[in-house]
Short mmCIF file of C-alpha atoms and ligand atoms in Angstrom, two decimals:
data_model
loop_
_atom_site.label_atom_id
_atom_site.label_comp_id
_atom_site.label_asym_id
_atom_site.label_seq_id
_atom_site.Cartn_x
_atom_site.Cartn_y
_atom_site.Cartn_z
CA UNK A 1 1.32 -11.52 -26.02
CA UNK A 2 3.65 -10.58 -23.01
CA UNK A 3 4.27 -6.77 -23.13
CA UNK A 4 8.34 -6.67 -22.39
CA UNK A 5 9.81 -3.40 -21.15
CA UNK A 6 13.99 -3.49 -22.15
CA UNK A 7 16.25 -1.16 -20.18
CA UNK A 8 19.60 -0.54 -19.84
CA UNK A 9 18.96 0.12 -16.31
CA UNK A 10 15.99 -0.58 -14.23
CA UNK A 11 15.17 1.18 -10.99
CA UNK A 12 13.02 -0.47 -8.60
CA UNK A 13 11.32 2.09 -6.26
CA UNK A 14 10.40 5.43 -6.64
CA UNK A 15 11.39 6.85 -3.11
CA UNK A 16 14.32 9.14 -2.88
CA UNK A 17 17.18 6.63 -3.52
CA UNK A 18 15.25 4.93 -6.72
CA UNK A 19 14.49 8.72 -8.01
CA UNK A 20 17.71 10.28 -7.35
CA UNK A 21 19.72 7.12 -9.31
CA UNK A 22 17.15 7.50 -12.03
CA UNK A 23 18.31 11.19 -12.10
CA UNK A 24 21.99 10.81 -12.60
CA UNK A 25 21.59 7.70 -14.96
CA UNK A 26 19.17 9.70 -17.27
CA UNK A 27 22.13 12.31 -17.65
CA UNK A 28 24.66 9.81 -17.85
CA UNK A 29 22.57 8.63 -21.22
CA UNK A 30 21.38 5.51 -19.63
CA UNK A 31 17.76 6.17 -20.76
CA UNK A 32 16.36 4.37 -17.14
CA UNK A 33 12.88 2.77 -16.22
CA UNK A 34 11.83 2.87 -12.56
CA UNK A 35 8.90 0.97 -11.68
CA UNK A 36 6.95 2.51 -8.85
CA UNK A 37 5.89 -0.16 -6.65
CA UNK A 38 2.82 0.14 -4.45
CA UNK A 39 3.83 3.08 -2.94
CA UNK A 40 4.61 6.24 -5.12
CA UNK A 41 7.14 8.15 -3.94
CA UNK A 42 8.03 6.01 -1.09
CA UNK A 43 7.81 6.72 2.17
CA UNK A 44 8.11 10.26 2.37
CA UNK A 45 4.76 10.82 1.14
CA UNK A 46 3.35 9.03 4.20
CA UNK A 47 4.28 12.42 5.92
CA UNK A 48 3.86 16.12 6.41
CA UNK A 49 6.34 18.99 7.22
CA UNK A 50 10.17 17.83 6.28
CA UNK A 51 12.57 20.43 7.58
CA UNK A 52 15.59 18.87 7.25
CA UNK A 53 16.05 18.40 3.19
CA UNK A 54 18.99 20.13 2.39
CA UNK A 55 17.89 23.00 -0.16
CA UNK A 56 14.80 24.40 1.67
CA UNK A 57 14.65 26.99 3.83
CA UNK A 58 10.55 26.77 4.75
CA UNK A 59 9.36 23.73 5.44
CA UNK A 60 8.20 21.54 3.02
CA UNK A 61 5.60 18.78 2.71
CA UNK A 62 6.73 15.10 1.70
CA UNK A 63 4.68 14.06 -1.08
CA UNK A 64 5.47 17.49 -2.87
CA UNK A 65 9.21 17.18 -2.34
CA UNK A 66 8.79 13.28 -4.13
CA UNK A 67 6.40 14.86 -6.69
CA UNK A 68 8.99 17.48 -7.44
CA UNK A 69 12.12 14.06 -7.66
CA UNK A 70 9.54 12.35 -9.90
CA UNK A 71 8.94 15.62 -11.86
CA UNK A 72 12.97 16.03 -12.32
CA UNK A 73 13.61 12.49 -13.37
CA UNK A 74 11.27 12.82 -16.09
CA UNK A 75 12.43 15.89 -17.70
CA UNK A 76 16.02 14.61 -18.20
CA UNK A 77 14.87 11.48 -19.56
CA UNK A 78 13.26 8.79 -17.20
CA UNK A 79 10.56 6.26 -18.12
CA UNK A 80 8.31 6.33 -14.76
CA UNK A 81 6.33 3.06 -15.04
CA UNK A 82 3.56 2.02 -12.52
CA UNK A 83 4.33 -1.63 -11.59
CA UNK A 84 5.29 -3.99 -8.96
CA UNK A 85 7.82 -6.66 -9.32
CA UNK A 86 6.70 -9.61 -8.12
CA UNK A 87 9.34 -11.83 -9.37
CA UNK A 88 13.25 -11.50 -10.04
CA UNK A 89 16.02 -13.76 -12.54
CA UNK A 90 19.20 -12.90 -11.87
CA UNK A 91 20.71 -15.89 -12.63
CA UNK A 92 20.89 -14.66 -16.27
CA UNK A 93 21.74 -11.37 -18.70
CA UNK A 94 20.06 -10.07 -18.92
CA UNK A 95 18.33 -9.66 -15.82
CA UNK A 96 14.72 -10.36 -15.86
CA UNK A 97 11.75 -9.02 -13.63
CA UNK A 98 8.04 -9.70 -13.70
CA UNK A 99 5.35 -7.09 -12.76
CA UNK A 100 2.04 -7.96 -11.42
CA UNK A 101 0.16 -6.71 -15.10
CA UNK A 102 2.17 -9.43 -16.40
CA UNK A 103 4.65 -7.13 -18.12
CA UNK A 104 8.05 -8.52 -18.35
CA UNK A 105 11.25 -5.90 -17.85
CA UNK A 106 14.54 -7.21 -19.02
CA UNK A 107 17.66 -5.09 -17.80
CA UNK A 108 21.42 -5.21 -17.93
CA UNK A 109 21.88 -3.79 -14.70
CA UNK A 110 19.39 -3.40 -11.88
CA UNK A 111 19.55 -0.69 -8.83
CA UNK A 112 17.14 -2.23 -6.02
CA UNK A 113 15.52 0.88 -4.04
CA UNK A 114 12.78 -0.62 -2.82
CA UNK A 115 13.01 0.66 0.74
CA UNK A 116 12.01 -0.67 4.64
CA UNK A 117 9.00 -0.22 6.55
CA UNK A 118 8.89 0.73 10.17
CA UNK A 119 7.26 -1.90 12.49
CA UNK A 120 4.63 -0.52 14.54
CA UNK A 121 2.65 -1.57 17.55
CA UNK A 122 -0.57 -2.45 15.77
CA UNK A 123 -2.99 -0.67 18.14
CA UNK A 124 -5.91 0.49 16.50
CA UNK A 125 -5.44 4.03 18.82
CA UNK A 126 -1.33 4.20 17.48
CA UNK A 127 -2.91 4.66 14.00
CA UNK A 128 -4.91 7.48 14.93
CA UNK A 129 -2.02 9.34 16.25
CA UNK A 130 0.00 8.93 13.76
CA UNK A 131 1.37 12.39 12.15
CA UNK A 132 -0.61 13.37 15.64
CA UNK A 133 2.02 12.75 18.21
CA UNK A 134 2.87 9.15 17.25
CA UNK A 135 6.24 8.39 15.05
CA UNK A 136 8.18 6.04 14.28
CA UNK A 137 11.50 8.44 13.23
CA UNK A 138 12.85 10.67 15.96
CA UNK A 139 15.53 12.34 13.42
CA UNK A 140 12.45 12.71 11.35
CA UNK A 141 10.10 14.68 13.32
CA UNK A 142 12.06 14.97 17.09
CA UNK A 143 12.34 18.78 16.02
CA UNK A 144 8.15 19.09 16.47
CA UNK A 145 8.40 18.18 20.14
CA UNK A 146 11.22 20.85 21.33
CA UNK A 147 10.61 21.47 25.03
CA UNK A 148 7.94 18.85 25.24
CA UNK A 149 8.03 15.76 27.23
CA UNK A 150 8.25 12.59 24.78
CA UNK A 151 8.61 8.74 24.89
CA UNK A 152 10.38 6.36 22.74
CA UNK A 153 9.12 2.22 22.99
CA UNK A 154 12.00 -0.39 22.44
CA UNK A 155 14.98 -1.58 23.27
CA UNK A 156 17.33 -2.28 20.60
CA UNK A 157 20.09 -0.01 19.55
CA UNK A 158 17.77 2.36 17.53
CA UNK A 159 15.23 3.21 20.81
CA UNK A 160 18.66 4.13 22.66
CA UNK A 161 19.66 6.17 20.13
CA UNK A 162 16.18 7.82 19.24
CA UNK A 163 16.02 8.45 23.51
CA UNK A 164 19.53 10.11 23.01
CA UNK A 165 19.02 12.69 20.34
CA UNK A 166 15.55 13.55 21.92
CA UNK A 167 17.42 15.01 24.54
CA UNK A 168 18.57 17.58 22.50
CA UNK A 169 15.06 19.12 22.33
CA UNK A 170 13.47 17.91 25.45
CA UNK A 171 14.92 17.35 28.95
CA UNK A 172 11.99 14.94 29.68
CA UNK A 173 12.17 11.50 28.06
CA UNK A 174 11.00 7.95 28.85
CA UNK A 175 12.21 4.70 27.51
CA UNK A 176 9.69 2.17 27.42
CA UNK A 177 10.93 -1.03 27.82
CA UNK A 178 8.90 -4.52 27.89
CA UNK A 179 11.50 -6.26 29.66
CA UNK A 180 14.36 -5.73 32.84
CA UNK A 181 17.05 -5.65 30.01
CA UNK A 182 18.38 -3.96 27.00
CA UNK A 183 19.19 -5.30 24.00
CA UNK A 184 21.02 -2.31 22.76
CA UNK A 185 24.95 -2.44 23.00
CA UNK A 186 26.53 -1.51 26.01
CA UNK A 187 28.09 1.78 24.85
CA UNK A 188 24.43 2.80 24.22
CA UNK A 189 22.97 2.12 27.35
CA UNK A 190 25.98 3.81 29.14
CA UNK A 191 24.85 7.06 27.67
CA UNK A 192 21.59 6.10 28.10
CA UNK A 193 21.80 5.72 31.88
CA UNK A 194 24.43 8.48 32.60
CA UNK A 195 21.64 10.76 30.97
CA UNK A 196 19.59 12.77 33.21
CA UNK A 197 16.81 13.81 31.26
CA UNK A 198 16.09 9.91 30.11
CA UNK A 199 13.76 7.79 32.16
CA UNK A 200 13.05 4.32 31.91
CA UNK A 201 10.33 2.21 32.59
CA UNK A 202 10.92 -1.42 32.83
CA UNK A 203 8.66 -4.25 32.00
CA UNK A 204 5.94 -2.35 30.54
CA UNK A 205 4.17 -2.14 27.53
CA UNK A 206 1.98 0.71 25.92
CA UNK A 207 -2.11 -0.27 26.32
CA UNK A 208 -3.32 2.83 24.22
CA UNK A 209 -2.13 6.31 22.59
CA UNK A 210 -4.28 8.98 25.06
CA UNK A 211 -5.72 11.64 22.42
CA UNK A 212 -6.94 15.02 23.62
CA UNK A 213 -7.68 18.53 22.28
CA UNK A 214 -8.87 20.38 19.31
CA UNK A 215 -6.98 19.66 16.99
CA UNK A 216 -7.08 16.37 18.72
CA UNK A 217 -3.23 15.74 19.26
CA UNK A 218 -1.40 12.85 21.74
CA UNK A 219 -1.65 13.69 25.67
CA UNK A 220 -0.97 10.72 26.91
CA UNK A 221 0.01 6.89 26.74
CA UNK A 222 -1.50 3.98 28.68
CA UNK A 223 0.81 1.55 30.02
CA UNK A 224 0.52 -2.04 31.14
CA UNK A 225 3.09 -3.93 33.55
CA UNK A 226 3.52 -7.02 31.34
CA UNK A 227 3.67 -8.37 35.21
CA UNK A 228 0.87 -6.89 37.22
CA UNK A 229 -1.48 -5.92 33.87
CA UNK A 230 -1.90 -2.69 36.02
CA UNK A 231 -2.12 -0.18 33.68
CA UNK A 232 -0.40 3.45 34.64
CA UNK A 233 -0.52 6.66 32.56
CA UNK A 234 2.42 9.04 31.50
CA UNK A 235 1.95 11.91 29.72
CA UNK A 236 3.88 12.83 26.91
CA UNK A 237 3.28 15.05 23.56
CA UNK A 238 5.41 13.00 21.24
CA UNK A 239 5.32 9.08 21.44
CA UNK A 240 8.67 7.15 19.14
CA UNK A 241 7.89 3.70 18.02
CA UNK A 242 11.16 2.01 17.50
CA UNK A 243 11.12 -1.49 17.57
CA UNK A 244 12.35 -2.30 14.42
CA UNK A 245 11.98 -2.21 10.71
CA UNK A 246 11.44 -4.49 7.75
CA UNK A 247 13.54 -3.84 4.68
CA UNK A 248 11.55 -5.06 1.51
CA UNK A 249 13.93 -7.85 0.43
CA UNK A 250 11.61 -10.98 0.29
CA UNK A 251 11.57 -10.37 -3.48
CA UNK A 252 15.84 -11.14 -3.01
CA UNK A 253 16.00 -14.16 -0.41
CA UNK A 254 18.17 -16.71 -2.06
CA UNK A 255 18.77 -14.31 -4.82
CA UNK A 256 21.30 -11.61 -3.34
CA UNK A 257 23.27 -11.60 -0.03
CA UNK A 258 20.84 -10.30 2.79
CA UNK A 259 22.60 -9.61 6.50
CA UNK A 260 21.48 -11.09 9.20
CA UNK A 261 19.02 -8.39 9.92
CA UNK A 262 17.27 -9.25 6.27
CA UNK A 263 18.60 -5.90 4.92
CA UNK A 264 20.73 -6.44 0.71
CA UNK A 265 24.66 -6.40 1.98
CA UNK A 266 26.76 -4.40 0.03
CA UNK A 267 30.24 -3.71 -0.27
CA UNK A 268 31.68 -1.34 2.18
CA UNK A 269 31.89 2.11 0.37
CA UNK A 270 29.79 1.16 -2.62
CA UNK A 271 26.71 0.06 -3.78
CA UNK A 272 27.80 -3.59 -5.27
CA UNK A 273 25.52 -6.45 -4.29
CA UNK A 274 26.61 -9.88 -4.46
CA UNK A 275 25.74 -10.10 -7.76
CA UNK A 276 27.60 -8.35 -10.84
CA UNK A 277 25.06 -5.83 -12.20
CA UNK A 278 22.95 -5.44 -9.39
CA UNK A 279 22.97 -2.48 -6.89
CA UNK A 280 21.30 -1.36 -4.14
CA UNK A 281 20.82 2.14 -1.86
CA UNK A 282 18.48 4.02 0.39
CA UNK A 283 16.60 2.25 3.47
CA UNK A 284 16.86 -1.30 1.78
CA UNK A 285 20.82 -1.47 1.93
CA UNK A 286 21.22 1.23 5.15
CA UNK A 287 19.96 0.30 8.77
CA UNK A 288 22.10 3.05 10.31
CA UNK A 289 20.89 6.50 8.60
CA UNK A 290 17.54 6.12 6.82
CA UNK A 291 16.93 9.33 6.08
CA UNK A 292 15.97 10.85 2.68
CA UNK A 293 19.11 12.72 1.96
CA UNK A 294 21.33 9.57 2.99
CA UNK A 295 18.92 7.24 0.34
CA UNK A 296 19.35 10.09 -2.15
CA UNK A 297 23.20 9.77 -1.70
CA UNK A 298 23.25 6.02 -2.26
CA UNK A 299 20.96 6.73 -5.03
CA UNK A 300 23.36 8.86 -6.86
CA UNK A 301 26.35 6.36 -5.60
CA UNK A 302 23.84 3.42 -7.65
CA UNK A 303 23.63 5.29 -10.90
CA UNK A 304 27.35 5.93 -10.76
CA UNK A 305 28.43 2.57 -10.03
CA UNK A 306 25.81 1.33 -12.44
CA UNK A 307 27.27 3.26 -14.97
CA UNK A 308 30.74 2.72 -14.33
CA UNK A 309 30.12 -1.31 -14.66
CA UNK A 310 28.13 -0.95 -17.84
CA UNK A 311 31.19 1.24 -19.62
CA UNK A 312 33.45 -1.50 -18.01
CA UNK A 313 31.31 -4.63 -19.75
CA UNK A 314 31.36 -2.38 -22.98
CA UNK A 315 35.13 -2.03 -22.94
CA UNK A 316 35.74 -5.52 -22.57
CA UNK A 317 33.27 -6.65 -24.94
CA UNK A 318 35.30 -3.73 -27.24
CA UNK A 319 38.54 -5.65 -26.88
CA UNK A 320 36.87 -9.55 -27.20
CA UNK A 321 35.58 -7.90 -30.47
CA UNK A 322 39.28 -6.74 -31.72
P1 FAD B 401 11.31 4.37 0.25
O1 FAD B 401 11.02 5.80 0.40
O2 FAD B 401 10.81 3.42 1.30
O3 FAD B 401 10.76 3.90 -1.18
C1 FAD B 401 10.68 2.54 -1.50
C2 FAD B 401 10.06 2.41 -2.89
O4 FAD B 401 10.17 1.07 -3.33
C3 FAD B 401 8.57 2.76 -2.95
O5 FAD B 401 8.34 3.58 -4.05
C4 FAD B 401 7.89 1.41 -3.14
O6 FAD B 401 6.68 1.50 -3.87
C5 FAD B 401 8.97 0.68 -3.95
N1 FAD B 401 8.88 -0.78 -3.91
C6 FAD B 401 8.94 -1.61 -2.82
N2 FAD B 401 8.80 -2.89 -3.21
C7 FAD B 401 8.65 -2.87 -4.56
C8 FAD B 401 8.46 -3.89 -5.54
N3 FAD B 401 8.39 -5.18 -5.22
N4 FAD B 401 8.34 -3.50 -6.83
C9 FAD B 401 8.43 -2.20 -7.18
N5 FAD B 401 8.62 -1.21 -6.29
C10 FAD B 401 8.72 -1.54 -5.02
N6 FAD B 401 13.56 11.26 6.27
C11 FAD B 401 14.09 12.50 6.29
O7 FAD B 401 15.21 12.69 5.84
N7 FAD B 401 13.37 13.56 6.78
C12 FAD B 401 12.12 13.43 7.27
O8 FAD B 401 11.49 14.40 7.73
C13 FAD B 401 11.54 12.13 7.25
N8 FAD B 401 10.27 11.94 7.70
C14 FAD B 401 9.73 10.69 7.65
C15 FAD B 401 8.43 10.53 8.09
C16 FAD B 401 7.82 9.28 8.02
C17 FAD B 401 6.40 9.11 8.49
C18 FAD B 401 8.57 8.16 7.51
C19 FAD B 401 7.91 6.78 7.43
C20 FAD B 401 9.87 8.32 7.09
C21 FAD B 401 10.47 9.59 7.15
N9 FAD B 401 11.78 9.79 6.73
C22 FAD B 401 12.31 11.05 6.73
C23 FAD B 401 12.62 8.67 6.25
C24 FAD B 401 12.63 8.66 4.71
O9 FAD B 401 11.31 8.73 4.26
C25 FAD B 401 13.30 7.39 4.23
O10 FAD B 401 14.61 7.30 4.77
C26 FAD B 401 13.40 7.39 2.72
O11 FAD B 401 12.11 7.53 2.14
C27 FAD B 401 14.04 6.12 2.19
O12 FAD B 401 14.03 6.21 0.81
P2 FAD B 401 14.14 4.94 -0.14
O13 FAD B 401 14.08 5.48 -1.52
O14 FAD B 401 15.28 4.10 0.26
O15 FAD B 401 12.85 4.05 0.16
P1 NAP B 402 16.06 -4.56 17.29
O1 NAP B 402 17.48 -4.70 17.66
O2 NAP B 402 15.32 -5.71 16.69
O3 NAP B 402 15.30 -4.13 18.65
C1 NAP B 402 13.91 -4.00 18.66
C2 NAP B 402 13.49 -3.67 20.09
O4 NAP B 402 12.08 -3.47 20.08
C3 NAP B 402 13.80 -4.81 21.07
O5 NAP B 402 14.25 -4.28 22.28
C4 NAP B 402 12.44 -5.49 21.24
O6 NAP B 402 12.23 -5.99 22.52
C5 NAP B 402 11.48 -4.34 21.03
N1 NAP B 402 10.22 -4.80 20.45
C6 NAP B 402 10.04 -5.52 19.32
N2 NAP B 402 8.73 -5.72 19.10
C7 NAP B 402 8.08 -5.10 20.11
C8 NAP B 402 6.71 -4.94 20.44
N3 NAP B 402 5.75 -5.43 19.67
N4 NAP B 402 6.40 -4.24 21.56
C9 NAP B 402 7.37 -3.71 22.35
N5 NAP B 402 8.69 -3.81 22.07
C10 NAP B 402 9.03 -4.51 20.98
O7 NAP B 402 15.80 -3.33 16.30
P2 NAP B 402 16.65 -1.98 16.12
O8 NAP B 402 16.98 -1.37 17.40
O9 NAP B 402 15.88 -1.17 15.12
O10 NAP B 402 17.99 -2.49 15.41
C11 NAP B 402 17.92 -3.25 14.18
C12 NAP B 402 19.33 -3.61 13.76
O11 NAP B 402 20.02 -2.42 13.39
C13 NAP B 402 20.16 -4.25 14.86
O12 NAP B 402 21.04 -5.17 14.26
C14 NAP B 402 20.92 -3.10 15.43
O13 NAP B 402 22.13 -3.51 16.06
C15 NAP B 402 21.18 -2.27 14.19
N6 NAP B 402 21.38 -0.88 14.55
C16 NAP B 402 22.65 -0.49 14.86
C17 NAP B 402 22.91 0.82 15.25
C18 NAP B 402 24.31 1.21 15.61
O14 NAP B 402 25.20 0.39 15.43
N7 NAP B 402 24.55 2.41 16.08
C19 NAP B 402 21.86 1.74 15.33
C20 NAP B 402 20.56 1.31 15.03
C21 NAP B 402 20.33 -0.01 14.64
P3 NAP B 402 13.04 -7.27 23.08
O15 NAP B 402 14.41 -6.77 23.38
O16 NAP B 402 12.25 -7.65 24.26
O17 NAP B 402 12.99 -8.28 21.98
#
């Protein structure tokens, strides 16, 4: 027999946006399931030190600050379900979702928090360094690398502005490039080029993350001319992958309005989807900020607007009733 989970509200994700909604829907009485996904806790527990949660004055580690969310949701009233949704109805109410165990969850409104993933190189000596001296988040963990020469790879809109708030810790970074040109807008790569402590290297690619030390920590990167295959080495302490991300909307395509970066559009200054009933915040809705105070905003924007719409179907039903 299929096991079928009912909700008022599901949550999908259990990162900061999914955990914070959960939060404020539990205490607005909405008695909400979040299913978990692969990753528990979301992306934050892929990390270390976090020193810029508001709330903290030490710094804290990641996967305790999303042990303490989960911890929170549950007390007021959260059903934390381990799950992934591998398939989504929207077409009808209620809503229905399918986890891999085969459970069904049915749900009159559903908050998607399912997150993006940062795109990295794939080299085998990039994994190695990661948490090490290789990131993919320079608002994350720039901070580490005050005073110490650093690199960011790309050239989209995010490596200009990664290259542009490193400079407020170091007055040595490189832009790696694999091309002549930027694809960042032009306002960008005016402040980009009027900067004096930003280098860039053109038409290069990095060949391998240089380790070094005890703790063994980055020294270096390897770079090939994508013209020459000469390979050169630069040494930096911090190395900023930014060449993209991938927001985890496959489950959607067809289903909700993506942009045309793949990211769940929303209505400007809310969290409405293009379907009634369905809302999304954190990284899977916001290509801008994603950081875990702005997903925990949205998150809290979600539940509200979740809430809001269920009073509003209740009220109407109220008066079709009369
Ligand atoms: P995520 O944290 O990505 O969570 C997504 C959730 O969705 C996961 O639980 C996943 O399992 C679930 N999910 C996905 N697909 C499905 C599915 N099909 N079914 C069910 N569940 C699903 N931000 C800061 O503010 N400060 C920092 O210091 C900082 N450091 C970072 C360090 C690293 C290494 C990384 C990668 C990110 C860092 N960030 C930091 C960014 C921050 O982690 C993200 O902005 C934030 O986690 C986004 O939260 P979210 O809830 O939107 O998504
Ligand atoms: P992006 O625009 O896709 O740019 C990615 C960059 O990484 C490109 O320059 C690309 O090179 C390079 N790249 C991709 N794969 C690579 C690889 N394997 N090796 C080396 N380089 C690689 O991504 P983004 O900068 O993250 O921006 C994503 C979206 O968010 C865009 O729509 C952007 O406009 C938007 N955004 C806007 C703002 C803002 O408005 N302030 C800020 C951030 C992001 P090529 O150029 O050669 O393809």
């Amino acid at each position: 027999m299929t096991n079928t989970v009912s909700t008022r509200l599901l949550v999908l994700g259990s990162g900061p946006a999914g955990l914070t909604a959960a939060i404020y829907a539990a205490r607005a009485g909405m008695s909400p399931v979040v299913v978990q996904g692969i990753q528990p806790g979301g992306q934050l527990t892929t990390t270390t030190d976090v020193e810029n949660y508001p709330g903290f004055r030490d710094v804290i580690q990641g996967p305790w600050l999303m042990e303490e969310m989960q911890a929170q949701a549950e007390h007021v009233g959260t059903r934390v379900l381990w799950d992934h949704i591998s398939e989504v109805d929207l077409t009808r109410r209620p809503f229905r979702l399918s986890g891999d165990g085969g459970t069904v969850y049915s749900c009159d409104t559903l908050v998607i928090a399912t997150g993006a993933q940062a795109r990295w190189l794939g080299l085998p000596s990039e994994e190695r360094m990661k948490g090490k001296g290789a990131s993919a988040c320079a608002t994350c963990d720039g901070y580490f690398y005050r005073g110490k020469k650093v690199a960011v790879i790309g050239g989209g809109n995010t490596a200009v502005e990664e290259a542009l708030y490193l400079t407020n810790h170091s007055h040595d970074v490189t832009l790696i490039h694999r091309r002549d040109s930027l694809r960042a807008e032009k306002i960008l790569q005016d402040r980009l080029f009027a900067n004096p402590a930003i280098k860039v290297v053109w038409h290069s690619e990095v060949a391998e993350f240089v380790a070094g030390g005890t703790p063994e920590a980055l020294v270096g990167l390897d770079l090939r001319d994508v013209r020459t295959g000469e390979i050169s080495r630069i040494d930096v302490e911090g190395a900023f992958v930014a060449i993209g991300h991938d927001p985890a909307t496959e489950l959607f395509k067809g289903k909700l309005k993506l942009d045309s970066d793949g990211y769940i559009a929303v209505e400007t200054g809310s969290t409405r989807t293009s379907v009634d009933g369905v809302f999304a915040c954190g990284d899977v809705m916001d290509k801008l900020y994603r950081q875990a105070v702005t997903a925990a905003g949205t998150g809290c924007m979600a539940a509200l607007d979740a809430e809001r719409y269920l009073a509003a179907q209740e009220y109407e039903a109220l008066q079709a009733a009369e």
